[in-house]
CSV table of C-alpha atoms in Angstrom, one decimal:
chain,number,residue,atom,x,y,z
A,1,MET,CA,211.3,110.1,309.9
A,2,GLU,CA,209.6,112.6,312.2
A,3,GLU,CA,212.7,112.5,314.5
A,4,VAL,CA,214.9,113.2,311.5
A,5,MET,CA,212.7,116.1,310.4
A,6,LYS,CA,213.0,117.8,313.8
A,7,GLN,CA,216.7,118.2,313.5
A,8,GLU,CA,217.2,121.8,312.2
A,9,VAL,CA,220.9,122.5,312.5
A,10,PHE,CA,223.2,120.9,309.9
A,11,ALA,CA,226.9,121.6,309.1
A,12,ASN,CA,226.7,119.6,305.8
A,13,PRO,CA,226.5,122.2,303.0
A,14,TYR,CA,224.7,119.7,300.7
A,15,VAL,CA,221.9,119.3,303.3
A,16,MET,CA,221.7,123.0,303.8
A,17,GLN,CA,221.4,123.6,300.0
A,18,ILE,CA,218.6,120.9,299.8
A,19,ASP,CA,216.8,122.7,302.7
A,20,LYS,CA,216.9,125.9,300.7
A,21,PHE,CA,215.5,124.1,297.7
A,22,ALA,CA,212.7,122.6,299.8
A,23,ARG,CA,211.8,126.0,301.4
A,24,SER,CA,211.6,127.5,297.9
A,25,LEU,CA,209.1,124.8,296.8
A,26,LYS,CA,207.0,125.4,299.9
A,27,HIS,CA,207.0,129.2,299.2
A,28,LEU,CA,205.9,128.4,295.7
A,29,SER,CA,203.0,126.3,297.0
A,30,GLU,CA,202.0,129.1,299.3
A,31,ALA,CA,201.9,131.5,296.3
A,32,PHE,CA,199.6,129.0,294.5
A,33,LEU,CA,197.2,129.0,297.5
A,34,CYS,CA,197.2,132.8,297.7
A,35,MET,CA,195.8,133.2,294.2
A,36,GLU,CA,192.2,133.5,293.2
A,37,ASP,CA,189.9,131.4,295.4
A,38,TYR,CA,186.8,129.3,294.6
A,39,LYS,CA,183.8,131.2,293.3
A,40,GLY,CA,180.5,129.8,294.6
A,41,MET,CA,178.1,132.2,292.8
A,42,ILE,CA,177.8,134.9,290.1
A,43,THR,CA,178.9,138.3,291.3
A,44,GLU,CA,176.8,141.5,291.0
A,45,GLU,CA,179.3,142.8,288.4
A,46,GLU,CA,178.8,139.7,286.3
A,47,MET,CA,175.0,140.1,286.7
A,48,GLU,CA,175.2,143.7,285.4
A,49,ASP,CA,177.4,142.6,282.5
A,50,MET,CA,174.8,139.9,281.5
A,51,PHE,CA,172.0,142.4,281.8
A,52,SER,CA,173.8,144.9,279.5
A,53,TYR,CA,174.7,142.1,277.0
A,54,VAL,CA,171.1,140.8,276.8
A,55,THR,CA,169.4,144.2,276.5
A,56,ASP,CA,172.0,145.4,273.9
A,57,HIS,CA,171.3,142.4,271.7
A,58,VAL,CA,167.6,142.1,272.1
A,59,CYS,CA,166.2,145.5,273.0
A,60,GLY,CA,168.1,147.7,270.6
A,61,HIS,CA,165.3,148.0,268.0
A,62,CYS,CA,162.3,147.3,270.2
A,63,ASP,CA,159.5,149.9,270.4
A,64,ASN,CA,159.3,149.4,274.2
A,65,ARG,CA,163.0,149.9,274.8
A,66,ASN,CA,162.7,153.2,276.7
A,67,ARG,CA,159.9,151.9,278.9
A,68,CYS,CA,161.7,148.7,279.8
A,69,LEU,CA,165.2,150.1,280.2
A,70,ALA,CA,164.3,153.5,281.7
A,71,GLU,CA,161.0,153.7,283.4
A,72,GLN,CA,160.9,150.0,284.4
A,73,LYS,CA,164.6,149.2,284.4
A,74,GLU,CA,164.6,147.6,287.8
A,75,GLU,CA,161.6,145.4,286.9
A,76,THR,CA,163.4,144.3,283.7
A,77,ARG,CA,166.6,143.5,285.7
A,78,GLN,CA,164.5,141.5,288.2
A,79,MET,CA,162.9,139.6,285.4
A,80,LEU,CA,166.4,138.6,284.1
A,81,HIS,CA,167.3,137.5,287.6
A,82,GLU,CA,164.2,135.3,287.9
A,83,ILE,CA,165.1,133.7,284.5
A,84,LEU,CA,168.6,132.9,285.7
A,85,CYS,CA,167.4,131.5,289.0
A,86,ALA,CA,164.9,129.3,287.2
A,87,ALA,CA,167.6,128.2,284.7
A,88,GLU,CA,169.8,127.2,287.7
A,89,GLU,CA,167.0,125.1,289.2
A,90,TYR,CA,165.2,123.7,286.1
A,91,GLY,CA,167.8,124.0,283.3
A,92,ALA,CA,166.8,125.3,279.9
A,93,GLU,CA,163.2,124.1,280.4
A,94,LEU,CA,161.9,126.9,282.6
A,95,ASN,CA,158.7,126.6,284.5
A,96,VAL,CA,155.5,127.5,282.5
A,97,GLU,CA,154.4,130.3,284.8
A,98,LEU,CA,157.7,132.2,284.4
A,99,LYS,CA,157.5,131.9,280.6
A,100,ARG,CA,153.9,133.3,280.6
A,101,THR,CA,155.0,136.2,282.8
A,102,LEU,CA,157.9,136.9,280.4
A,103,GLU,CA,155.6,136.8,277.3
A,104,LYS,CA,153.2,139.4,278.9
A,105,ARG,CA,156.0,141.8,279.8
A,106,CYS,CA,158.3,141.5,276.8
A,107,ASN,CA,157.5,141.9,273.1
A,108,ARG,CA,160.5,139.8,272.2
A,109,ALA,CA,160.2,137.1,274.9
A,110,PRO,CA,161.7,134.2,272.8
A,111,GLU,CA,164.8,136.2,271.8
A,112,PHE,CA,165.2,137.6,275.4
A,113,LEU,CA,165.0,134.2,276.9
A,114,GLU,CA,167.4,132.6,274.4
A,115,GLU,CA,170.0,135.3,274.9
A,116,ALA,CA,169.7,135.1,278.7
A,117,LEU,CA,170.2,131.4,278.7
A,118,ASN,CA,173.1,131.6,276.3
A,119,VAL,CA,175.0,134.2,278.3
A,120,PHE,CA,174.1,132.4,281.6
A,121,GLY,CA,175.7,129.2,280.2
A,122,GLU,CA,178.9,131.0,279.2
A,123,VAL,CA,179.2,132.6,282.7
A,124,LYS,CA,178.5,129.2,284.4
A,125,GLN,CA,181.1,127.5,282.2
A,126,LYS,CA,183.6,130.2,283.1
A,127,LEU,CA,182.8,129.7,286.8
A,128,LEU,CA,183.4,126.0,286.5
A,129,TRP,CA,186.7,126.5,284.7
A,130,ASN,CA,187.8,129.0,287.4
A,131,ASN,CA,187.1,126.5,290.1
A,132,ARG,CA,188.8,123.7,288.2
A,133,ILE,CA,191.9,125.9,287.9
A,134,VAL,CA,191.8,126.6,291.6
A,135,GLN,CA,191.5,122.9,292.3
A,136,ASN,CA,194.5,122.1,290.1
A,137,ARG,CA,196.6,124.7,291.8
A,138,GLU,CA,195.7,123.2,295.2
A,139,GLY,CA,196.7,119.8,293.9
A,140,CYS,CA,200.0,121.2,292.6
A,141,ALA,CA,200.6,123.0,295.9
A,142,SER,CA,200.0,119.8,297.9
A,143,SER,CA,202.4,117.8,295.7
A,144,LEU,CA,205.1,120.5,296.1
A,145,VAL,CA,204.8,120.4,299.9
A,146,SER,CA,204.9,116.6,299.9
A,147,PHE,CA,208.0,116.6,297.6
A,148,ALA,CA,209.7,119.3,299.7
A,149,ASP,CA,209.2,117.3,302.9
A,150,MET,CA,210.4,114.2,301.2
A,151,ILE,CA,213.7,115.6,299.9
A,152,SER,CA,214.4,117.4,303.2
A,153,CYS,CA,213.8,114.1,305.1
A,154,ALA,CA,215.9,112.1,302.7
A,155,ALA,CA,218.7,114.6,303.0
A,156,ARG,CA,218.6,114.4,306.8
A,157,GLU,CA,218.5,110.6,306.7
A,158,LEU,CA,221.5,110.5,304.3
A,159,ASP,CA,223.4,112.9,306.5
A,160,ALA,CA,222.6,110.9,309.6
A,161,GLY,CA,223.2,107.5,308.0
A,162,ILE,CA,226.5,107.9,306.1
A,163,PHE,CA,229.5,107.4,308.2
A,164,LEU,CA,233.3,107.0,307.8
A,165,ASP,CA,235.3,104.0,309.0
A,166,GLU,CA,238.9,104.2,307.8
A,167,ARG,CA,239.9,101.1,309.7
A,168,MET,CA,237.2,99.0,308.0
A,169,GLU,CA,238.0,100.5,304.6
A,170,ARG,CA,241.7,99.5,305.0
A,171,LYS,CA,240.6,96.0,306.1
A,172,LEU,CA,238.4,95.6,303.0
A,173,LYS,CA,241.1,96.8,300.7
A,174,ASN,CA,243.6,94.4,302.1
A,175,ARG,CA,241.2,91.5,301.9
A,176,PHE,CA,240.2,92.3,298.3
A,177,LYS,CA,243.9,92.7,297.3
A,178,LYS,CA,244.5,89.1,298.2
A,179,SER,CA,241.8,88.0,295.8
A,180,GLY,CA,243.0,90.3,292.9
A,181,ILE,CA,240.3,92.9,293.5
A,182,LYS,CA,241.0,96.7,293.6
A,183,LEU,CA,238.7,98.8,295.8
A,184,ILE,CA,238.7,102.4,294.9
A,185,SER,CA,236.0,103.9,297.1
A,186,THR,CA,233.5,103.0,299.8
A,187,VAL,CA,230.3,104.5,301.2
A,188,PHE,CA,229.1,103.1,304.5
A,189,PHE,CA,225.4,103.7,305.4
A,190,VAL,CA,223.4,102.7,308.4
A,191,TYR,CA,219.5,102.9,308.4
A,192,ARG,CA,217.5,104.0,311.4
A,193,ASN,CA,216.9,100.4,312.4
A,194,GLY,CA,220.6,99.9,312.7
A,195,LYS,CA,221.0,97.8,309.6
A,196,HIS,CA,224.0,98.5,307.3
A,197,GLU,CA,224.4,99.0,303.6
A,198,PHE,CA,227.8,99.3,301.8
A,199,HIS,CA,228.4,100.9,298.4
A,200,LEU,CA,231.7,99.6,296.9
A,201,THR,CA,233.4,100.8,293.7
A,202,LEU,CA,235.8,98.1,292.6
A,203,LYS,CA,237.2,96.0,289.7
A,204,THR,CA,239.2,92.8,289.2
A,205,ALA,CA,242.6,92.3,287.7
A,206,LYS,CA,242.7,92.1,283.9
A,207,ARG,CA,241.0,89.1,282.4
A,208,GLN,CA,239.6,88.0,285.7
A,209,CYS,CA,236.2,88.0,287.2
A,210,VAL,CA,234.5,87.3,290.5
A,211,THR,CA,230.9,86.9,291.5
A,212,THR,CA,229.2,89.6,293.5
A,213,LYS,CA,228.0,86.9,295.9
A,214,GLU,CA,231.7,86.0,296.6
A,215,VAL,CA,232.4,89.7,297.2
A,216,GLY,CA,229.6,89.7,299.7
A,217,ARG,CA,231.1,86.7,301.5
A,218,MET,CA,234.5,88.5,301.7
A,219,VAL,CA,232.9,91.6,303.2
A,220,SER,CA,230.9,89.5,305.7
A,221,GLU,CA,234.2,88.0,306.9
A,222,CYS,CA,235.7,91.4,307.5
A,223,VAL,CA,232.7,93.1,309.2
A,224,GLY,CA,231.3,90.2,311.2
A,225,LYS,CA,227.9,90.5,309.6
A,226,THR,CA,226.2,88.6,306.8
A,227,MET,CA,226.2,91.0,303.8
A,228,THR,CA,224.4,90.1,300.6
A,229,PRO,CA,224.1,91.7,297.2
A,230,ARG,CA,221.0,93.8,296.6
A,231,ALA,CA,218.3,91.9,294.7
A,232,ASP,CA,218.8,93.7,291.4
A,233,GLU,CA,222.6,93.8,291.7
A,234,GLN,CA,224.9,92.7,288.9
A,235,LEU,CA,226.1,89.1,289.1
A,236,ILE,CA,229.8,89.5,288.0
A,237,ILE,CA,232.6,91.9,288.8
A,238,TRP,CA,234.9,92.4,285.8
A,239,ASP,CA,238.1,94.3,285.1
A,240,GLU,CA,236.3,97.7,284.7
A,241,TYR,CA,235.2,99.8,287.7
A,242,SER,CA,231.6,99.3,288.8
A,243,THR,CA,229.7,100.1,292.0
A,244,ILE,CA,227.8,97.4,293.8
A,245,VAL,CA,225.5,97.6,296.8
A,246,LEU,CA,225.7,95.1,299.7
A,247,GLN,CA,223.1,95.1,302.5
A,248,GLU,CA,222.8,93.3,305.8
A,249,ALA,CA,221.0,90.0,305.3
A,250,VAL,CA,217.3,90.0,306.1
A,251,ARG,CA,215.5,87.7,308.6
A,252,PHE,CA,212.5,87.0,306.4
A,253,GLN,CA,211.8,86.1,302.8
A,254,SER,CA,208.6,86.2,300.8
A,255,ILE,CA,207.1,84.3,297.9
A,256,GLN,CA,204.1,85.4,295.9
A,257,GLY,CA,201.4,83.6,294.0
A,258,VAL,CA,198.7,85.1,291.8
A,259,ALA,CA,195.5,83.8,290.2
A,260,LYS,CA,193.3,86.0,288.0
A,261,ILE,CA,190.6,85.9,285.4
A,262,GLY,CA,188.9,88.6,283.3
A,263,LYS,CA,185.2,89.5,283.2
A,264,ASP,CA,183.3,86.9,281.2
A,265,CYS,CA,186.6,85.0,280.9
A,266,GLN,CA,188.1,87.7,278.7
A,267,LYS,CA,191.9,87.6,278.3
A,268,ILE,CA,192.4,91.2,279.3
A,269,SER,CA,191.8,92.0,282.9
A,270,GLY,CA,191.4,95.5,284.5
A,271,ASP,CA,193.4,94.3,287.6
A,272,THR,CA,197.1,94.9,287.7
A,273,PHE,CA,199.8,94.2,290.3
A,274,PHE,CA,203.5,94.3,291.1
A,275,MET,CA,205.9,93.2,293.8
A,276,THR,CA,209.4,94.8,294.0
A,277,LYS,CA,212.3,95.1,296.4
A,278,LEU,CA,212.8,98.5,298.1
A,279,SER,CA,215.7,100.0,300.0
A,280,GLY,CA,216.2,99.3,303.6
A,281,GLY,CA,215.3,95.6,303.3
A,282,LYS,CA,211.7,96.2,302.4
A,283,GLU,CA,209.4,94.8,299.8
A,284,GLY,CA,206.5,96.6,298.1
A,285,ILE,CA,203.3,95.0,296.8
A,286,VAL,CA,200.5,96.8,295.0
A,287,LEU,CA,197.2,95.5,293.6
A,288,SER,CA,195.0,97.9,291.6
A,289,ASP,CA,191.5,97.4,290.2
A,290,GLY,CA,190.7,99.8,287.4
A,291,MET,CA,187.2,101.2,286.9
A,292,GLY,CA,185.1,98.9,284.8
A,293,SER,CA,186.7,96.0,282.9
A,294,GLY,CA,188.7,95.3,279.7
A,295,LYS,CA,191.3,97.4,277.9
A,296,ARG,CA,190.4,100.8,279.4
A,297,ALA,CA,190.3,99.5,283.0
A,298,PHE,CA,193.7,97.7,282.4
A,299,ARG,CA,195.3,100.9,281.0
A,300,GLU,CA,194.1,102.9,284.1
A,301,SER,CA,195.2,100.3,286.7
A,302,ALA,CA,198.5,99.6,284.9
A,303,MET,CA,199.3,103.4,284.9
A,304,VAL,CA,198.5,103.5,288.6
A,305,VAL,CA,200.7,100.5,289.4
A,306,GLU,CA,203.6,101.8,287.2
A,307,MET,CA,203.6,105.2,288.8
A,308,LEU,CA,203.4,103.8,292.3
A,309,GLU,CA,206.3,101.4,291.6
A,310,GLU,CA,208.4,104.3,290.3
A,311,LEU,CA,207.6,106.5,293.3
A,312,LEU,CA,208.3,103.7,295.9
A,313,VAL,CA,211.6,102.7,294.3
A,314,ALA,CA,212.6,106.3,294.2
A,315,GLY,CA,212.2,106.5,298.0
A,316,PHE,CA,208.8,108.2,298.4
A,317,PRO,CA,206.9,107.2,301.6
A,318,PRO,CA,204.0,105.0,300.7
A,319,LYS,CA,201.3,107.4,301.8
A,320,SER,CA,202.9,110.3,300.1
A,321,ALA,CA,203.2,108.3,296.9
A,322,ILE,CA,199.5,107.5,296.9
A,323,GLN,CA,198.6,111.1,297.6
A,324,MET,CA,200.8,112.4,294.8
A,325,LEU,CA,199.4,109.8,292.4
A,326,ASN,CA,195.8,110.8,293.3
A,327,THR,CA,196.6,114.5,292.6
A,328,ALA,CA,198.1,113.5,289.2
A,329,LEU,CA,194.9,111.6,288.3
A,330,VAL,CA,192.5,114.3,289.5
A,331,VAL,CA,194.2,117.4,288.1
A,332,GLY,CA,193.2,118.3,284.6
A,333,ARG,CA,190.7,115.5,284.0
A,334,GLU,CA,187.1,116.3,282.9
A,335,GLU,CA,185.7,112.9,283.7
A,336,ILE,CA,186.2,110.8,286.9
A,337,VAL,CA,188.2,107.7,286.2
A,338,PHE,CA,189.2,105.9,289.4
A,339,SER,CA,191.3,102.9,290.4
A,340,THR,CA,191.7,101.2,293.8
A,341,VAL,CA,195.0,100.9,295.5
A,342,ASP,CA,195.9,98.0,297.8
A,343,MET,CA,199.5,98.4,299.0
A,344,CYS,CA,201.6,96.4,301.4
A,345,VAL,CA,205.1,97.3,302.5
A,346,ILE,CA,206.9,94.4,304.3
A,347,ASP,CA,210.0,95.0,306.5
A,348,LEU,CA,212.0,91.8,305.9
A,349,TYR,CA,214.2,92.6,308.9
A,350,GLU,CA,211.5,92.9,311.5
A,351,GLY,CA,208.7,90.9,309.9
A,352,VAL,CA,206.3,93.9,310.0
A,353,CYS,CA,203.8,94.7,307.2
A,354,GLU,CA,202.1,98.0,306.7
A,355,PHE,CA,198.9,98.1,304.7
A,356,PHE,CA,197.8,101.2,302.8
A,357,LYS,CA,194.3,101.2,301.2
A,358,ALA,CA,192.5,103.5,298.9
A,359,GLY,CA,189.1,102.1,297.9
A,360,ALA,CA,190.4,98.5,298.1
A,361,SER,CA,188.6,95.4,299.1
A,362,THR,CA,189.1,93.7,302.4
A,363,SER,CA,192.5,92.0,302.8
A,364,PHE,CA,193.3,88.9,304.9
A,365,ILE,CA,196.2,87.6,306.9
A,366,ARG,CA,196.2,83.8,307.4
A,367,HIS,CA,198.0,83.1,310.7
A,368,ARG,CA,198.6,79.6,311.9
A,369,ASP,CA,195.3,79.4,313.9
A,370,HIS,CA,193.0,82.1,312.5
A,371,VAL,CA,192.4,84.5,309.6
A,372,GLU,CA,192.5,88.2,310.3
A,373,LYS,CA,190.4,90.6,308.2
A,374,LEU,CA,191.6,94.1,307.3
A,375,ALA,CA,188.6,96.2,305.9
A,376,SER,CA,188.7,99.6,304.3
A,377,SER,CA,186.2,102.4,303.9
A,378,SER,CA,188.2,104.9,301.8
A,379,LEU,CA,187.6,106.1,298.3
A,380,PRO,CA,189.7,105.0,295.3
A,381,VAL,CA,192.3,107.3,293.7
A,382,GLY,CA,191.2,109.7,291.0
A,383,VAL,CA,187.8,110.7,292.6
A,384,LEU,CA,188.5,113.7,294.9
A,385,GLN,CA,191.5,116.0,295.5
A,386,ASN,CA,191.9,115.0,299.1
A,387,ILE,CA,191.3,111.3,300.0
A,388,GLU,CA,191.7,109.3,303.2
A,389,ILE,CA,194.2,106.5,303.0
A,390,ASN,CA,193.5,103.7,305.5
A,391,HIS,CA,196.8,102.6,307.2
A,392,VAL,CA,197.3,99.7,309.5
A,393,ARG,CA,200.5,97.9,310.8
A,394,ARG,CA,200.7,94.2,311.6
A,395,LYS,CA,203.5,92.0,313.0
A,396,LEU,CA,203.9,88.8,310.9
A,397,GLU,CA,205.0,85.4,312.1
A,398,ASP,CA,206.8,82.6,310.3
A,399,GLY,CA,204.5,81.1,307.7
A,400,ASP,CA,201.9,83.9,307.6
A,401,MET,CA,200.1,84.5,304.4
A,402,ILE,CA,198.9,87.9,303.1
A,403,VAL,CA,195.9,87.7,300.8
A,404,LEU,CA,194.9,90.6,298.6
A,405,ILE,CA,191.7,90.5,296.4
A,406,THR,CA,189.8,92.7,294.0
A,407,ASP,CA,186.1,93.7,294.2
A,408,GLY,CA,185.2,91.0,291.7
A,409,VAL,CA,186.1,88.3,294.1
A,410,MET,CA,184.3,89.9,297.0
A,411,ASP,CA,181.1,90.6,295.0
A,412,ALA,CA,180.8,86.9,294.0
A,413,PHE,CA,179.3,86.2,297.4
A,414,PRO,CA,176.1,87.4,299.1
A,415,VAL,CA,176.3,90.8,300.9
A,416,ASN,CA,177.1,90.5,304.6
A,417,GLU,CA,178.5,87.1,304.1
A,418,GLN,CA,181.5,87.9,301.9
A,419,GLU,CA,184.3,88.3,304.5
A,420,ALA,CA,183.2,85.2,306.4
A,421,ILE,CA,183.0,83.0,303.4
A,422,LEU,CA,186.4,84.2,302.0
A,423,GLY,CA,188.0,83.9,305.5
A,424,ALA,CA,186.8,80.3,305.6
A,425,LEU,CA,188.1,79.5,302.1
A,426,ILE,CA,191.5,81.0,303.0
A,427,GLN,CA,191.6,79.1,306.3
A,428,GLY,CA,190.6,75.9,304.6
A,429,ALA,CA,193.3,75.9,301.9
A,430,LYS,CA,195.6,73.0,302.9
A,431,SER,CA,198.7,74.1,300.9
A,432,GLU,CA,201.6,76.3,302.1
A,433,ASN,CA,202.4,77.4,298.6
A,434,PRO,CA,201.1,80.9,297.8
A,435,LYS,CA,200.4,80.1,294.2
A,436,GLU,CA,198.4,77.0,295.0
A,437,ILE,CA,196.4,78.9,297.7
A,438,ALA,CA,195.6,81.8,295.2
A,439,HIS,CA,194.4,79.3,292.6
A,440,TYR,CA,192.4,77.3,295.1
A,441,VAL,CA,190.6,80.4,296.4
A,442,LEU,CA,189.8,81.6,292.8
A,443,GLU,CA,188.5,78.2,291.8
A,444,GLN,CA,186.2,78.0,294.9
A,445,VAL,CA,184.9,81.5,294.1
A,446,LEU,CA,184.1,80.6,290.5
A,447,ALA,CA,182.5,77.3,291.6
A,448,PHE,CA,180.3,79.1,294.1
A,449,GLY,CA,178.7,81.3,291.3
A,450,ASN,CA,178.7,78.5,288.7
A,451,THR,CA,178.7,81.1,286.0
A,452,LYS,CA,181.2,83.2,284.1
A,453,PRO,CA,182.8,85.9,286.3
A,454,ALA,CA,180.7,89.1,286.4
A,455,ASP,CA,183.8,91.2,287.0
A,456,ASP,CA,187.6,91.0,286.8
A,457,MET,CA,188.9,88.8,289.6
A,458,THR,CA,192.4,88.6,291.1
A,459,VAL,CA,193.7,86.8,294.2
A,460,MET,CA,197.2,87.7,295.3
A,461,VAL,CA,198.9,85.7,298.0
A,462,VAL,CA,202.2,86.6,299.6
A,463,GLY,CA,203.8,84.1,302.0
A,464,VAL,CA,206.4,85.2,304.6
A,465,TRP,CA,208.9,82.9,306.2
A,466,GLU,CA,211.7,83.4,308.7
A,467,ILE,CA,215.1,82.4,307.2
């Protein structure tokens, strides 16, 4: 992707237009960042306004007004300053000594103190809202930059990947014609890893149909490569034009198995997961643990999983997808509500898995002769504007098992022994079936505690085999 981004000169007018669009988004983000900055303290002007407000409301009919606001104006201003400093440190319950000093110097000490605290609270609230607005603008600016980079990169990849092959197109048309299929258009695409993808718009003769799988077999004969329909592709081609996508056959396949249980054996769990096919022969897996348990935790983790799935399927890079999700969760929220993110992206061509973690528990890879542990020290999404996302890349072999768990599973064991015990359990599972391994691990975890689960527990196992 970085190599694609370095290319600056394009003749394709569509790419040039998208570049203009991306630059406009970046300029907009810069404008956001140039607006009002964070305010760490009350300004002198605000102090003067507070002084005027308090004295106008309290001292207007006081017999000592002239003495306090003329002869001893600076002493009165200093007294207000001391009250505000004490309020910042102690809250509304000021220290006793300051209250006594105020009562000696002011005939209307209770009213003076009440007005000072009220106006101070309003200014502090305004300060907090100002900083929240600045934080939201920074989040929006960051998302705009990520989105601009993504569309620029996507445009460059499409421009570099789409190619013409008139000879191949004629060959396909002739082959389809023999089977009563009319091909109206083709788009040939090659990914950076050299793997091909064909988009074909076609239809059959009237009252005929052919399976998409059979179309893939015909194309494979013509191109000398095994081309298969995309996982979510339609099954049948009819006598109306439709566009299907064929991609080069992958080297690996995966099967998942999940075992889960709610806190105290409740039916609703705060853990949510998904596994979906992505473009370029990749597969995305996400496990999320919502804060707490029950319905609220489920709503939060389900929202995280659904948003991530949508972003990944749309083509967003995994790390950018998590960062944009985090911004969406932080911006505009008064309370902190967080969820962990445990994401795997498996390249089924190369057998490589990338792990992206935000506050997630340790993951495991069961190889043939040992279990590898992948720990994380990052924060969950929804806590801070900028979070660190742990990222590691591992090469998988035939028969390897990826095991993702939530905190409830890890916390069932004694501290400092958790990873060792879980690693031994995973290694000791005799089955090669991901579902059976997931249920075996969860059963052993529950048997260890011999009580109802103290938190939601989920074990997700993904097995990878070479075809």
